[in-house]
CSV table of N, CA and C in Angstrom, one decimal:
chain,number,residue,atom,x,y,z
A,283,MET,N,0.8,-1.2,0.0
A,283,MET,CA,0.0,0.0,0.0
A,283,MET,C,0.9,1.3,0.0
A,284,LYS,N,1.9,1.3,0.8
A,284,LYS,CA,2.8,2.4,0.9
A,284,LYS,C,3.4,2.7,-0.4
A,285,MET,N,3.8,1.6,-1.2
A,285,MET,CA,4.5,1.8,-2.5
A,285,MET,C,3.5,2.4,-3.5
A,286,LYS,N,2.2,2.1,-3.4
A,286,LYS,CA,1.2,2.6,-4.3
A,286,LYS,C,1.1,4.1,-4.1
A,287,GLN,N,1.1,4.6,-2.8
A,287,GLN,CA,1.0,6.0,-2.5
A,287,GLN,C,2.2,6.7,-3.0
A,288,ILE,N,3.4,6.1,-2.8
A,288,ILE,CA,4.6,6.8,-3.3
A,288,ILE,C,4.6,6.9,-4.8
A,289,MET,N,4.2,5.9,-5.5
A,289,MET,CA,4.1,5.9,-7.0
A,289,MET,C,3.0,7.0,-7.4
A,290,ALA,N,1.9,7.0,-6.8
A,290,ALA,CA,0.9,8.0,-7.1
A,290,ALA,C,1.4,9.4,-6.9
A,291,ALA,N,2.1,9.7,-5.8
A,291,ALA,CA,2.6,11.0,-5.5
A,291,ALA,C,3.7,11.4,-6.5
A,292,ALA,N,4.5,10.4,-6.9
A,292,ALA,CA,5.5,10.7,-7.9
A,292,ALA,C,4.9,11.0,-9.3
A,293,ALA,N,3.8,10.3,-9.6
A,293,ALA,CA,3.1,10.5,-10.9
A,293,ALA,C,2.5,11.9,-10.9
A,294,ALA,N,1.9,12.3,-9.7
A,294,ALA,CA,1.2,13.6,-9.6
A,294,ALA,C,2.2,14.7,-9.7
A,295,ALA,N,3.4,14.5,-9.1
A,295,ALA,CA,4.4,15.5,-9.1
A,295,ALA,C,5.0,15.7,-10.5
A,296,GLY,N,5.1,14.5,-11.2
A,296,GLY,CA,5.5,14.6,-12.6
A,296,GLY,C,4.6,15.3,-13.5
A,297,MET,N,3.3,15.1,-13.3
A,297,MET,CA,2.3,15.8,-14.1
A,297,MET,C,2.2,17.3,-13.8
A,298,LEU,N,2.4,17.6,-12.5
A,298,LEU,CA,2.5,19.1,-12.2
A,298,LEU,C,3.7,19.7,-12.8
A,299,THR,N,4.8,19.1,-12.8
A,299,THR,CA,6.0,19.6,-13.4
A,299,THR,C,5.9,19.8,-14.9
A,300,PHE,N,5.3,18.7,-15.5
A,300,PHE,CA,5.1,18.8,-17.0
A,300,PHE,C,4.1,20.0,-17.3
A,301,GLY,N,3.0,20.1,-16.5
A,301,GLY,CA,2.1,21.2,-16.7
A,301,GLY,C,2.7,22.5,-16.6
A,302,ALA,N,3.5,22.7,-15.5
A,302,ALA,CA,4.1,24.0,-15.3
A,302,ALA,C,5.1,24.3,-16.4
A,303,ALA,N,5.9,23.3,-16.8
A,303,ALA,CA,6.8,23.5,-17.9
A,303,ALA,C,6.1,23.9,-19.2
A,304,PHE,N,5.0,23.2,-19.5
A,304,PHE,CA,4.3,23.4,-20.7
A,304,PHE,C,3.7,24.8,-20.6
A,305,GLY,N,3.1,25.2,-19.5
A,305,GLY,CA,2.5,26.5,-19.3
A,305,GLY,C,3.5,27.6,-19.5
A,306,ALA,N,4.7,27.4,-19.0
A,306,ALA,CA,5.8,28.4,-19.1
A,306,ALA,C,6.2,28.6,-20.5
A,307,SER,N,6.3,27.5,-21.3
A,307,SER,CA,6.8,27.6,-22.6
A,307,SER,C,5.7,28.2,-23.5
A,308,ALA,N,4.4,27.9,-23.2
A,308,ALA,CA,3.3,28.5,-24.0
A,308,ALA,C,3.2,30.0,-23.8
A,309,ALA,N,3.6,30.5,-22.7
A,309,ALA,CA,3.6,31.9,-22.4
A,309,ALA,C,4.7,32.6,-23.2
A,310,GLY,N,5.7,31.9,-23.7
A,310,GLY,CA,6.8,32.5,-24.4
A,310,GLY,C,6.7,32.4,-25.9
A,311,ILE,N,5.4,32.3,-26.4
A,311,ILE,CA,5.2,32.2,-27.9
A,311,ILE,C,4.6,33.5,-28.4
A,312,GLY,N,5.2,34.0,-29.4
A,312,GLY,CA,4.7,35.2,-30.1
A,312,GLY,C,4.4,34.8,-31.6
A,313,PHE,N,3.7,35.6,-32.3
A,313,PHE,CA,3.5,35.4,-33.7
A,313,PHE,C,3.4,36.7,-34.4
A,314,VAL,N,3.7,36.7,-35.7
A,314,VAL,CA,3.6,37.8,-36.6
A,314,VAL,C,2.9,37.5,-37.9
A,315,ASN,N,2.3,38.5,-38.5
A,315,ASN,CA,1.7,38.4,-39.8
A,315,ASN,C,2.8,38.7,-40.8
A,316,THR,N,3.4,37.7,-41.3
A,316,THR,CA,4.6,37.9,-42.2
A,316,THR,C,4.2,38.6,-43.5
A,317,ASN,N,3.0,38.3,-44.0
A,317,ASN,CA,2.6,38.9,-45.3
A,317,ASN,C,2.4,40.4,-45.0
A,318,ALA,N,1.8,40.8,-43.9
A,318,ALA,CA,1.6,42.2,-43.6
A,318,ALA,C,2.9,42.9,-43.5
A,319,LEU,N,3.9,42.3,-42.8
A,319,LEU,CA,5.2,42.9,-42.6
A,319,LEU,C,5.9,43.1,-44.0
A,320,MET,N,5.8,42.1,-44.9
A,320,MET,CA,6.4,42.2,-46.2
A,320,MET,C,5.8,43.4,-46.9
A,321,GLN,N,4.5,43.5,-46.9
A,321,GLN,CA,3.8,44.5,-47.7
A,321,GLN,C,4.1,45.9,-47.1
A,322,ALA,N,4.3,46.0,-45.8
A,322,ALA,CA,4.5,47.3,-45.1
A,322,ALA,C,6.0,47.7,-45.1
A,323,HIS,N,6.9,46.8,-45.5
A,323,HIS,CA,8.3,47.1,-45.5
A,323,HIS,C,8.6,48.3,-46.3
A,324,PRO,N,9.5,49.2,-45.8
A,324,PRO,CA,9.8,50.5,-46.6
A,324,PRO,C,10.4,50.3,-48.0
A,325,LYS,N,11.1,49.2,-48.2
A,325,LYS,CA,11.7,48.9,-49.5
A,325,LYS,C,10.8,48.1,-50.4
A,326,MET,N,9.6,47.7,-50.0
A,326,MET,CA,8.8,46.8,-50.8
A,326,MET,C,8.3,47.5,-52.1
A,327,GLU,N,7.9,48.7,-52.1
A,327,GLU,CA,7.4,49.4,-53.3
A,327,GLU,C,8.5,49.4,-54.4
A,328,LYS,N,9.7,49.7,-54.0
A,328,LYS,CA,10.8,49.7,-55.0
A,328,LYS,C,11.0,48.3,-55.5
A,329,ALA,N,11.0,47.3,-54.6
A,329,ALA,CA,11.2,45.9,-55.0
A,329,ALA,C,10.1,45.5,-56.0
A,330,ARG,N,8.9,45.9,-55.7
A,330,ARG,CA,7.8,45.6,-56.7
A,330,ARG,C,8.0,46.2,-58.1
A,331,LEU,N,8.5,47.4,-58.1
A,331,LEU,CA,8.7,48.1,-59.3
A,331,LEU,C,9.9,47.5,-60.0
A,332,ASP,N,10.9,47.1,-59.3
A,332,ASP,CA,12.1,46.4,-59.9
A,332,ASP,C,11.7,45.1,-60.5
A,333,MET,N,10.9,44.3,-59.8
A,333,MET,CA,10.4,43.0,-60.3
A,333,MET,C,9.5,43.2,-61.5
A,334,ARG,N,8.6,44.2,-61.5
A,334,ARG,CA,7.7,44.4,-62.6
A,334,ARG,C,8.5,44.8,-63.8
A,335,SER,N,9.5,45.6,-63.7
A,335,SER,CA,10.4,46.0,-64.8
A,335,SER,C,11.2,44.8,-65.3
A,336,ALA,N,11.7,44.0,-64.4
A,336,ALA,CA,12.5,42.8,-64.8
A,336,ALA,C,11.6,41.8,-65.6
A,337,ALA,N,10.3,41.7,-65.1
A,337,ALA,CA,9.4,40.8,-65.8
A,337,ALA,C,9.0,41.3,-67.2
A,338,GLN,N,8.9,42.6,-67.3
A,338,GLN,CA,8.6,43.2,-68.6
A,338,GLN,C,9.8,43.0,-69.6
A,339,LYS,N,11.0,43.2,-69.0
A,339,LYS,CA,12.2,43.0,-69.9
A,339,LYS,C,12.3,41.5,-70.3
A,340,ALA,N,12.0,40.6,-69.4
A,340,ALA,CA,12.1,39.2,-69.7
A,340,ALA,C,11.1,38.8,-70.8
A,341,GLU,N,9.9,39.4,-70.7
A,341,GLU,CA,8.9,39.2,-71.8
A,341,GLU,C,9.4,39.7,-73.1
A,342,GLN,N,10.0,40.9,-73.1
A,342,GLN,CA,10.5,41.4,-74.4
A,342,GLN,C,11.6,40.6,-74.9
A,343,ASP,N,12.5,40.2,-74.0
A,343,ASP,CA,13.6,39.3,-74.4
A,343,ASP,C,13.1,38.0,-75.0
A,344,PHE,N,12.1,37.5,-74.4
A,344,PHE,CA,11.6,36.2,-74.9
A,344,PHE,C,11.0,36.4,-76.3
A,345,GLN,N,10.3,37.5,-76.5
A,345,GLN,CA,9.7,37.8,-77.8
A,345,GLN,C,10.8,37.9,-78.9
A,346,GLN,N,11.8,38.6,-78.6
A,346,GLN,CA,12.9,38.8,-79.5
A,346,GLN,C,13.7,37.5,-79.8
A,347,GLN,N,14.0,36.8,-78.7
A,347,GLN,CA,14.9,35.6,-78.8
A,347,GLN,C,14.2,34.4,-79.4
A,348,SER,N,12.9,34.4,-79.3
A,348,SER,CA,12.1,33.1,-79.7
A,348,SER,C,11.6,33.2,-81.1
A,349,GLN,N,11.8,34.3,-81.8
A,349,GLN,CA,11.3,34.4,-83.1
A,349,GLN,C,12.0,33.4,-84.0
A,350,GLY,N,11.2,32.6,-84.7
A,350,GLY,CA,11.7,31.6,-85.7
A,350,GLY,C,12.4,30.4,-85.0
A,351,LYS,N,12.2,30.2,-83.7
A,351,LYS,CA,12.8,29.1,-83.0
A,351,LYS,C,11.7,28.0,-82.9
A,352,SER,N,12.3,26.8,-82.7
A,352,SER,CA,11.4,25.6,-82.5
A,352,SER,C,10.8,25.7,-81.0
A,353,ASP,N,9.8,24.8,-80.8
A,353,ASP,CA,9.2,24.8,-79.5
A,353,ASP,C,10.2,24.4,-78.4
A,354,ALA,N,11.0,23.5,-78.7
A,354,ALA,CA,12.1,23.1,-77.7
A,354,ALA,C,13.0,24.3,-77.4
A,355,GLU,N,13.4,25.0,-78.4
A,355,GLU,CA,14.3,26.1,-78.2
A,355,GLU,C,13.6,27.2,-77.4
A,356,LYS,N,12.3,27.4,-77.7
A,356,LYS,CA,11.5,28.4,-77.0
A,356,LYS,C,11.4,28.0,-75.5
A,357,GLN,N,11.2,26.8,-75.2
A,357,GLN,CA,11.1,26.3,-73.8
A,357,GLN,C,12.4,26.6,-73.1
A,358,LYS,N,13.6,26.3,-73.8
A,358,LYS,CA,14.9,26.6,-73.2
A,358,LYS,C,15.1,28.1,-72.9
A,359,ILE,N,14.7,28.9,-73.8
A,359,ILE,CA,14.8,30.3,-73.6
A,359,ILE,C,13.9,30.8,-72.4
A,360,ALA,N,12.7,30.3,-72.4
A,360,ALA,CA,11.8,30.6,-71.3
A,360,ALA,C,12.3,30.1,-70.0
A,361,ALA,N,12.9,28.9,-69.9
A,361,ALA,CA,13.5,28.4,-68.7
A,361,ALA,C,14.7,29.3,-68.2
A,362,ASP,N,15.5,29.7,-69.2
A,362,ASP,CA,16.6,30.6,-68.8
A,362,ASP,C,16.2,31.9,-68.3
A,363,LEU,N,15.1,32.5,-68.9
A,363,LEU,CA,14.6,33.8,-68.5
A,363,LEU,C,13.9,33.6,-67.1
A,364,GLN,N,13.2,32.5,-66.9
A,364,GLN,CA,12.6,32.3,-65.6
A,364,GLN,C,13.7,32.2,-64.5
A,365,LYS,N,14.8,31.5,-64.8
A,365,LYS,CA,15.9,31.4,-63.9
A,365,LYS,C,16.4,32.8,-63.5
A,366,GLN,N,16.6,33.6,-64.5
A,366,GLN,CA,17.1,34.9,-64.3
A,366,GLN,C,16.2,35.7,-63.4
A,367,LEU,N,14.9,35.6,-63.7
A,367,LEU,CA,13.9,36.3,-62.9
A,367,LEU,C,13.9,35.8,-61.4
A,368,ALA,N,14.1,34.5,-61.2
A,368,ALA,CA,14.1,33.9,-59.9
A,368,ALA,C,15.4,34.5,-59.1
A,369,GLU,N,16.5,34.6,-59.8
A,369,GLU,CA,17.7,35.2,-59.2
A,369,GLU,C,17.5,36.6,-58.9
A,370,LYS,N,16.8,37.4,-59.8
A,370,LYS,CA,16.6,38.8,-59.5
A,370,LYS,C,15.6,38.9,-58.3
A,371,ASN,N,14.6,38.1,-58.2
A,371,ASN,CA,13.7,38.1,-57.1
A,371,ASN,C,14.4,37.8,-55.8
A,372,SER,N,15.3,36.9,-55.8
A,372,SER,CA,16.1,36.5,-54.6
A,372,SER,C,17.0,37.7,-54.2
A,373,SER,N,17.6,38.4,-55.2
A,373,SER,CA,18.5,39.5,-54.8
A,373,SER,C,17.7,40.7,-54.3
A,374,VAL,N,16.5,40.9,-54.9
A,374,VAL,CA,15.6,42.0,-54.5
A,374,VAL,C,14.9,41.8,-53.1
A,375,MET,N,14.4,40.6,-53.0
A,375,MET,CA,13.6,40.2,-51.8
A,375,MET,C,14.5,39.8,-50.6
A,376,GLY,N,15.7,39.3,-50.9
A,376,GLY,CA,16.5,38.8,-49.8
A,376,GLY,C,16.8,39.8,-48.7
A,377,PRO,N,17.2,41.0,-49.1
A,377,PRO,CA,17.4,42.0,-48.0
A,377,PRO,C,16.2,42.4,-47.2
A,378,ILE,N,15.0,42.3,-47.8
A,378,ILE,CA,13.8,42.6,-47.1
A,378,ILE,C,13.5,41.5,-46.1
A,379,VAL,N,13.6,40.3,-46.6
A,379,VAL,CA,13.4,39.1,-45.7
A,379,VAL,C,14.4,39.2,-44.5
A,380,GLN,N,15.6,39.5,-44.8
A,380,GLN,CA,16.6,39.6,-43.7
A,380,GLN,C,16.3,40.7,-42.7
A,381,ASP,N,15.8,41.9,-43.2
A,381,ASP,CA,15.4,43.0,-42.3
A,381,ASP,C,14.3,42.5,-41.4
A,382,ILE,N,13.3,41.8,-42.0
A,382,ILE,CA,12.2,41.3,-41.2
A,382,ILE,C,12.6,40.3,-40.1
A,383,GLN,N,13.5,39.4,-40.5
A,383,GLN,CA,14.0,38.4,-39.6
A,383,GLN,C,14.8,39.0,-38.4
A,384,LYS,N,15.6,40.0,-38.8
A,384,LYS,CA,16.4,40.8,-37.7
A,384,LYS,C,15.4,41.5,-36.8
A,385,ALA,N,14.4,42.1,-37.3
A,385,ALA,CA,13.4,42.8,-36.5
A,385,ALA,C,12.7,41.9,-35.6
A,386,ILE,N,12.3,40.7,-36.1
A,386,ILE,CA,11.6,39.7,-35.3
A,386,ILE,C,12.5,39.2,-34.2
A,387,GLN,N,13.8,39.0,-34.5
A,387,GLN,CA,14.7,38.5,-33.5
A,387,GLN,C,14.8,39.6,-32.4
A,388,GLU,N,14.9,40.9,-32.7
A,388,GLU,CA,15.1,41.9,-31.8
A,388,GLU,C,13.8,42.0,-30.9
A,389,VAL,N,12.6,41.9,-31.5
A,389,VAL,CA,11.4,42.0,-30.7
A,389,VAL,C,11.3,40.8,-29.8
A,390,ARG,N,11.6,39.6,-30.3
A,390,ARG,CA,11.6,38.4,-29.5
A,390,ARG,C,12.5,38.5,-28.2
A,391,GLN,N,13.7,39.0,-28.4
A,391,GLN,CA,14.6,39.2,-27.3
A,391,GLN,C,14.1,40.3,-26.3
A,392,ALA,N,13.6,41.4,-26.9
A,392,ALA,CA,13.1,42.5,-26.0
A,392,ALA,C,11.9,42.0,-25.2
A,393,LYS,N,11.1,41.2,-25.7
A,393,LYS,CA,9.9,40.7,-25.0
A,393,LYS,C,10.1,39.5,-24.2
A,394,GLY,N,11.3,38.9,-24.3
A,394,GLY,CA,11.7,37.7,-23.6
A,394,GLY,C,10.9,36.5,-24.0
A,395,LEU,N,10.6,36.4,-25.3
A,395,LEU,CA,9.8,35.3,-25.8
A,395,LEU,C,10.8,34.2,-26.2
A,396,ASP,N,10.3,32.9,-26.2
A,396,ASP,CA,11.1,31.8,-26.6
A,396,ASP,C,11.1,31.7,-28.1
A,397,ILE,N,10.0,32.0,-28.7
A,397,ILE,CA,9.9,31.8,-30.2
A,397,ILE,C,8.8,32.8,-30.7
A,398,ILE,N,9.0,33.2,-32.0
A,398,ILE,CA,8.0,33.9,-32.7
A,398,ILE,C,7.7,33.1,-34.0
A,399,ILE,N,6.5,32.8,-34.3
A,399,ILE,CA,6.1,32.0,-35.4
A,399,ILE,C,5.2,32.8,-36.3
A,400,ASP,N,4.9,32.3,-37.5
A,400,ASP,CA,4.0,33.0,-38.4
A,400,ASP,C,2.6,32.8,-38.0
A,401,GLN,N,1.8,33.9,-38.1
A,401,GLN,CA,0.4,33.9,-37.7
A,401,GLN,C,-0.4,32.7,-38.4
A,402,ALA,N,0.0,32.3,-39.5
A,402,ALA,CA,-0.8,31.3,-40.3
A,402,ALA,C,-0.8,30.0,-39.6
A,403,VAL,N,0.1,29.7,-38.7
A,403,VAL,CA,0.1,28.4,-38.0
A,403,VAL,C,-0.5,28.5,-36.6
A,404,VAL,N,-0.9,29.7,-36.2
A,404,VAL,CA,-1.5,29.8,-34.9
A,404,VAL,C,-3.0,29.5,-34.9
A,405,ILE,N,-3.4,28.6,-34.0
A,405,ILE,CA,-4.8,28.3,-33.9
A,405,ILE,C,-5.4,29.1,-32.8
A,406,ASP,N,-4.7,29.2,-31.6
A,406,ASP,CA,-5.2,30.0,-30.5
A,406,ASP,C,-4.1,30.4,-29.6
A,407,GLY,N,-4.2,31.5,-29.0
A,407,GLY,CA,-3.2,32.0,-28.0
A,407,GLY,C,-2.0,32.6,-28.7
A,408,GLY,N,-1.0,32.8,-27.8
A,408,GLY,CA,0.2,33.5,-28.3
A,408,GLY,C,0.1,35.0,-28.2
A,409,ILE,N,1.2,35.7,-28.4
A,409,ILE,CA,1.3,37.2,-28.3
A,409,ILE,C,1.5,37.7,-29.7
A,410,ASP,N,0.6,38.6,-30.2
A,410,ASP,CA,0.8,39.2,-31.5
A,410,ASP,C,1.9,40.3,-31.5
A,411,CYS,N,3.0,40.0,-32.2
A,411,CYS,CA,4.1,40.9,-32.2
A,411,CYS,C,4.3,41.7,-33.5
A,412,THR,N,3.3,41.6,-34.4
A,412,THR,CA,3.3,42.2,-35.7
A,412,THR,C,3.6,43.7,-35.6
A,413,ALA,N,2.8,44.4,-34.8
A,413,ALA,CA,3.0,45.9,-34.7
A,413,ALA,C,4.4,46.3,-34.2
A,414,GLU,N,4.9,45.6,-33.2
A,414,GLU,CA,6.3,45.9,-32.7
A,414,GLU,C,7.3,45.7,-33.8
A,415,VAL,N,7.2,44.6,-34.5
A,415,VAL,CA,8.2,44.3,-35.6
A,415,VAL,C,8.0,45.3,-36.7
A,416,GLY,N,6.8,45.7,-37.0
A,416,GLY,CA,6.6,46.8,-38.0
A,416,GLY,C,7.2,48.1,-37.6
A,417,GLN,N,7.1,48.4,-36.3
A,417,GLN,CA,7.7,49.7,-35.8
A,417,GLN,C,9.3,49.6,-36.0
A,418,LYS,N,9.8,48.4,-35.7
A,418,LYS,CA,11.3,48.3,-35.9
A,418,LYS,C,11.7,48.5,-37.3
A,419,LEU,N,10.9,47.9,-38.2
A,419,LEU,CA,11.2,48.1,-39.7
A,419,LEU,C,11.1,49.5,-40.1
A,420,ALA,N,10.2,50.3,-39.6
A,420,ALA,CA,10.0,51.7,-40.0
A,420,ALA,C,11.1,52.6,-39.5
A,421,GLN,N,11.9,52.2,-38.5
A,421,GLN,CA,13.0,53.0,-38.0
A,421,GLN,C,14.1,53.1,-39.0
């Protein structure tokens, strides 16, 4: 009988410890609306214009380079131009993404949060840090 009581007490203590640890970690979760941060980034309008210009140039290049070419050659030209556009997109959007990641990290540390995740994966709870990250980006 004494052994059952000890086992029950140990199990209860373990459950309380697990519950306290889970509760503490849940309190340290923040989230941001990444799409809103991207759209509000100060460099985003220029990035959009750069990408629109690059897409128009790629379209013109395709029209010029594909005249009189076979379908296979046109596909290769299109693939090459798409690769160039992807590289351009990476070079234009990379610094914006890095700025957002840096601002998220700064807000996470300032608020003492364990993690900040994207709002799209949040079902319930957490601390919305979108406004604070947006303010960091505006500085």
